[in-house]
XYZ file of C-alpha atoms in Angstrom:
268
model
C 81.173 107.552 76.529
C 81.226 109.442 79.954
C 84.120 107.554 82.317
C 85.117 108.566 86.118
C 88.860 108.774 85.812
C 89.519 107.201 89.360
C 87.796 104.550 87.637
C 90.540 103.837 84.509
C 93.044 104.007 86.925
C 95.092 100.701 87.120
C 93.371 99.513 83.679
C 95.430 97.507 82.012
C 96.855 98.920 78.437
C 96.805 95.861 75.845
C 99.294 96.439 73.035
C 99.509 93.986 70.150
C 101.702 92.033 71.890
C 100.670 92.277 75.717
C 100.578 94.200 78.457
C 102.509 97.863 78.347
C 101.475 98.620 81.833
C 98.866 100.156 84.064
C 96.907 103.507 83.908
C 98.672 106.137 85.970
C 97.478 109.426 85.231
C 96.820 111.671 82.420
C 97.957 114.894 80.966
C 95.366 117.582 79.596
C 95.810 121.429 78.466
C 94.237 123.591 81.011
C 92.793 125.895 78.374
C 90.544 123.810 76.687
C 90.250 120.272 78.685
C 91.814 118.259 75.846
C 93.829 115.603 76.968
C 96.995 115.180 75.624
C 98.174 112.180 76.811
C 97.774 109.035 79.436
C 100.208 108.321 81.497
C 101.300 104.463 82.071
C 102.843 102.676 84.820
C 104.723 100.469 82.835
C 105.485 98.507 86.214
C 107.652 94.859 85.680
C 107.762 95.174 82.148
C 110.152 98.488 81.841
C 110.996 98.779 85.993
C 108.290 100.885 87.262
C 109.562 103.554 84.539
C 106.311 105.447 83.112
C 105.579 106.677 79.384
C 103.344 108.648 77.612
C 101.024 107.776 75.427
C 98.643 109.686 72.882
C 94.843 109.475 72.844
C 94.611 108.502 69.309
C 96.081 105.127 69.274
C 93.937 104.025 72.148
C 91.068 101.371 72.250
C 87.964 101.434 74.036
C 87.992 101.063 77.491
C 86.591 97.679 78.536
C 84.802 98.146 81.710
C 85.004 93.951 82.117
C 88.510 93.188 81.522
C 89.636 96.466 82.966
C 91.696 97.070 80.122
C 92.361 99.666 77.500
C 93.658 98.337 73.806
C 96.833 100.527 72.259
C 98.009 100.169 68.642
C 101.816 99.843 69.582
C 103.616 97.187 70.017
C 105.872 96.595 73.114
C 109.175 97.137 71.776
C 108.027 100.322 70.333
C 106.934 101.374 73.868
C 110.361 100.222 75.275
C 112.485 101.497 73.062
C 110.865 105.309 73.051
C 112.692 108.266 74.499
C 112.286 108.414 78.597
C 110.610 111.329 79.813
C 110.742 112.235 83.212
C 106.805 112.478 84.263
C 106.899 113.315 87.788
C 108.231 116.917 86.638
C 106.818 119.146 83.523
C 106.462 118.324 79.903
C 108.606 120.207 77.897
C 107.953 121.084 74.334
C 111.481 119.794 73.443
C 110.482 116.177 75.078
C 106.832 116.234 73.332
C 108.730 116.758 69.762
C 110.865 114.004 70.576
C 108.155 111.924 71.408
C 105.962 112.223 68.534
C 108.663 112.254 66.002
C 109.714 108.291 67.423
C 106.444 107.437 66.957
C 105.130 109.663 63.963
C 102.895 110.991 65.790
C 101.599 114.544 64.117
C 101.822 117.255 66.902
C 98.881 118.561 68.351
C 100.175 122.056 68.489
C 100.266 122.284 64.605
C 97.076 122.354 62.923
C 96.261 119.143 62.162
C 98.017 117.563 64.692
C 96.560 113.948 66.931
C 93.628 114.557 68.910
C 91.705 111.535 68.707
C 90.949 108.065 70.583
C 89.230 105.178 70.134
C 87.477 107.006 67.164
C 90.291 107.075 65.165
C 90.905 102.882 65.976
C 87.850 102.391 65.046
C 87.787 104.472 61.838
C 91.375 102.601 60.710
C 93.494 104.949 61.186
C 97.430 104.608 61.344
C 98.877 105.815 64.886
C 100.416 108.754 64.703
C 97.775 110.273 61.413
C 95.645 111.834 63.578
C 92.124 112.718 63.530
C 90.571 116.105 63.276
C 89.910 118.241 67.014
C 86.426 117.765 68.144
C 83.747 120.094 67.095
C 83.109 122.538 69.727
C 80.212 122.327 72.342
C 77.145 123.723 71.501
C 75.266 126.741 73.208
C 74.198 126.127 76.479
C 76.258 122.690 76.633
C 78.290 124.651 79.757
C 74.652 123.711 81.708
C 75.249 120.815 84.084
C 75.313 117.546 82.108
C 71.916 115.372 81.496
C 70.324 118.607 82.600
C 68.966 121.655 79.843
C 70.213 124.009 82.005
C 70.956 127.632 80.914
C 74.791 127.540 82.341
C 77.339 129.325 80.555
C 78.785 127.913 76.931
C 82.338 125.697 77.834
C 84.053 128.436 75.625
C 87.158 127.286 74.350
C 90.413 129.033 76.458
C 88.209 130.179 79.224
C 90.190 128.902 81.572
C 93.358 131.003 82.282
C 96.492 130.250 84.673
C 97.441 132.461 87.638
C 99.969 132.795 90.042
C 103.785 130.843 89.707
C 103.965 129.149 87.147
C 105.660 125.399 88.307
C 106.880 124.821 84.445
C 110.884 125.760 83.652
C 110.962 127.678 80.816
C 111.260 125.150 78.169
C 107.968 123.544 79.447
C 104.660 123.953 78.537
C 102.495 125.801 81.564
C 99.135 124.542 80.136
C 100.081 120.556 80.452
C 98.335 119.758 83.566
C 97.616 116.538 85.790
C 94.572 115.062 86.913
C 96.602 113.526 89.969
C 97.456 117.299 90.536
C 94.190 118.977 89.869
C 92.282 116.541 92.625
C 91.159 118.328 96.122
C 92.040 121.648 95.178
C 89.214 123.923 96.699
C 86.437 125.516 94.156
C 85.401 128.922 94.935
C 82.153 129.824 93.135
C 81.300 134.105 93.074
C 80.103 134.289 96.627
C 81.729 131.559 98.238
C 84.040 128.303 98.903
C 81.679 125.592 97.237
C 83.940 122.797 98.155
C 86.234 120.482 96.632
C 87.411 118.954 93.387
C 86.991 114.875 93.533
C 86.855 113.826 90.566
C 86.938 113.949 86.697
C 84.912 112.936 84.336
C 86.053 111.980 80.611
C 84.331 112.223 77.338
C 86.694 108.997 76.117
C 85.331 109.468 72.447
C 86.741 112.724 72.039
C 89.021 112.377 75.205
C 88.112 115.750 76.934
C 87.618 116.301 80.358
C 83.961 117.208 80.341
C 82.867 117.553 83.652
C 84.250 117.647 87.573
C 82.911 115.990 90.176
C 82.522 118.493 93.428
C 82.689 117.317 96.889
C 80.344 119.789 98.783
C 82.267 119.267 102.280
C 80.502 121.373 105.138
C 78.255 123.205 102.954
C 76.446 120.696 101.529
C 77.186 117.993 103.641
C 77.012 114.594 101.761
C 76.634 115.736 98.654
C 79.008 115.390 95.608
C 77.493 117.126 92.744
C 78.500 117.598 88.804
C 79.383 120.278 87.144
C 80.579 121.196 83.373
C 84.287 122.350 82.714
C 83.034 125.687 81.282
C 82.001 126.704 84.483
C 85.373 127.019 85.788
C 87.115 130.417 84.729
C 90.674 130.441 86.640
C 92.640 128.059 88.047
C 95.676 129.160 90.593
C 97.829 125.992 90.564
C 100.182 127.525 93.186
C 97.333 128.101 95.103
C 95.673 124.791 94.845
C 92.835 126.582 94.068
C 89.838 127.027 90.999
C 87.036 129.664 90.621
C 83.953 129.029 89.495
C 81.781 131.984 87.080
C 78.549 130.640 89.004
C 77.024 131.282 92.522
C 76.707 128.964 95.146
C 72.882 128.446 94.319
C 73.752 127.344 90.752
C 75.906 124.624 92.305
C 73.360 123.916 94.588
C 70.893 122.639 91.841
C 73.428 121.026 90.080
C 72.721 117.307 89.745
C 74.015 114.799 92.254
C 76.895 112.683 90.640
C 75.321 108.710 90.109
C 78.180 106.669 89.224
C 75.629 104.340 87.408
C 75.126 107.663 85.409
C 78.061 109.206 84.752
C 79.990 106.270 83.813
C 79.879 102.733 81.719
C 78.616 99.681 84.488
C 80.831 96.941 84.633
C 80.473 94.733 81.612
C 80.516 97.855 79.096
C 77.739 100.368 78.456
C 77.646 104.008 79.215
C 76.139 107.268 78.757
């Protein structure tokens, strides 16, 4: 199920026992688009202080309710280690993390990947599911489209410039909060804008961007895949894109009726 992550934002997550907070932001790896985890806004209920949270103990997201069910309870949530999220993830702070909770490590083979998948398949929080087949041949083409774009090859995506990480953190742990309105360069141009993400919440990847065209397309926000991007400079505020400007051009317009579940549920 495809979701607009402007659109989760302020969901409600729904542990056993009530409310854990609000949908802040989440955390992905910058090499493959895998998110890692979502960050909550645990507002009243722990003091505005904000914790992480793994994709593989979460529910589906219910477009009605606006809500997103966890397996955890709320005094596991308020009694797990405090991370600081406004500054890097360190490795050090992600092994603390998942050993409270038994989570297995995603850097290990093996370790949790999953989402509402594993919920719905049973399985304990912290087990883990298996990573997500890859993406086909030709999947890179814009999405709902056969185009012939490039394959979304895993680690295409490399880092450049200063890195902001100290050097116990972890340089690929990324925010969507951070990645939004840096500017997209295609091969023979500025194309425009990042606005958006859009999440694949079964296998909780981010599987496509959402590009606001500014004043070369005015009006026009159009969709392309992930594999299409080959560098991003985060102290540049800045991504490159391996396509020309005329491939973004025919890329198709982003529908929010398409590219996300309608209120109520449903989704493509």
């Amino acid at each position: 199920m495809i979701w607009n992550f402007d659109t989760l934002k302020g969901y409600t997550l729904r542990a056993a026992d009530g409310s854990i907070g609000r949908v802040h932001d989440l955390l992905f790896e910058d090499r493959d688009w895998t998110v890692r985890y979502l960050v909550v806004d645990t507002g009243s209920f722990l003091f505005g202080r904000r914790v992480l949270i793994v994709p593989s103990v979460l529910g589906v997201p219910d477009a009605g309710a606006k809500e997103i069910e966890v397996a955890l309870t709320m005094a596991q949530v308020e009694s797990s280690p405090s991370i600081e999220t406004d500054r890097p993830v360190n490795r050090q702070q992600e092994a603390l993390l998942h050993r409270y909770y038994g989570w297995a490590p995603y850097w290990t083979i093996g370790g949790s990947v999953g989402g509402a998948a594993g919920m719905a398949a049973g399985l304990a929080p912290g087990l883990g599911i298996p990573p997500a087949a890859p993406l086909p041949p030709g999947a890179g083409g814009p999405p709902g489209e056969d185009g012939d774009g490039p394959p979304a090859e895993i680690g295409a995506t490399e880092t450049t410039g200063t890195e902001t990480t100290g050097p116990d953190g972890d340089p690929h742990l990324r925010s969507t909060r951070e990645l939004a309105g840096y500017t997209l360069t295609a091969t023979d141009g500025d194309i425009g804008s990042i606005d958006s993400l859009l999440l694949d919440t079964d296998r909780w990847t981010v599987r496509r961007v959402v590009v606001d065209t500014g004043t070369w397309l005015p009006g026009r926000k159009v969709v392309i895949d992930t594999g299409w991007i080959s560098t991003i400079e985060w102290a540049e505020n800045r991504a490159g894109v391996s396509v020309p400007r005329s491939r973004v051009e025919a890329a198709p317009d982003y529908d929010v009726h398409r590219h996300q579940p309608l209120e109520g549920g449903g989704g493509t």
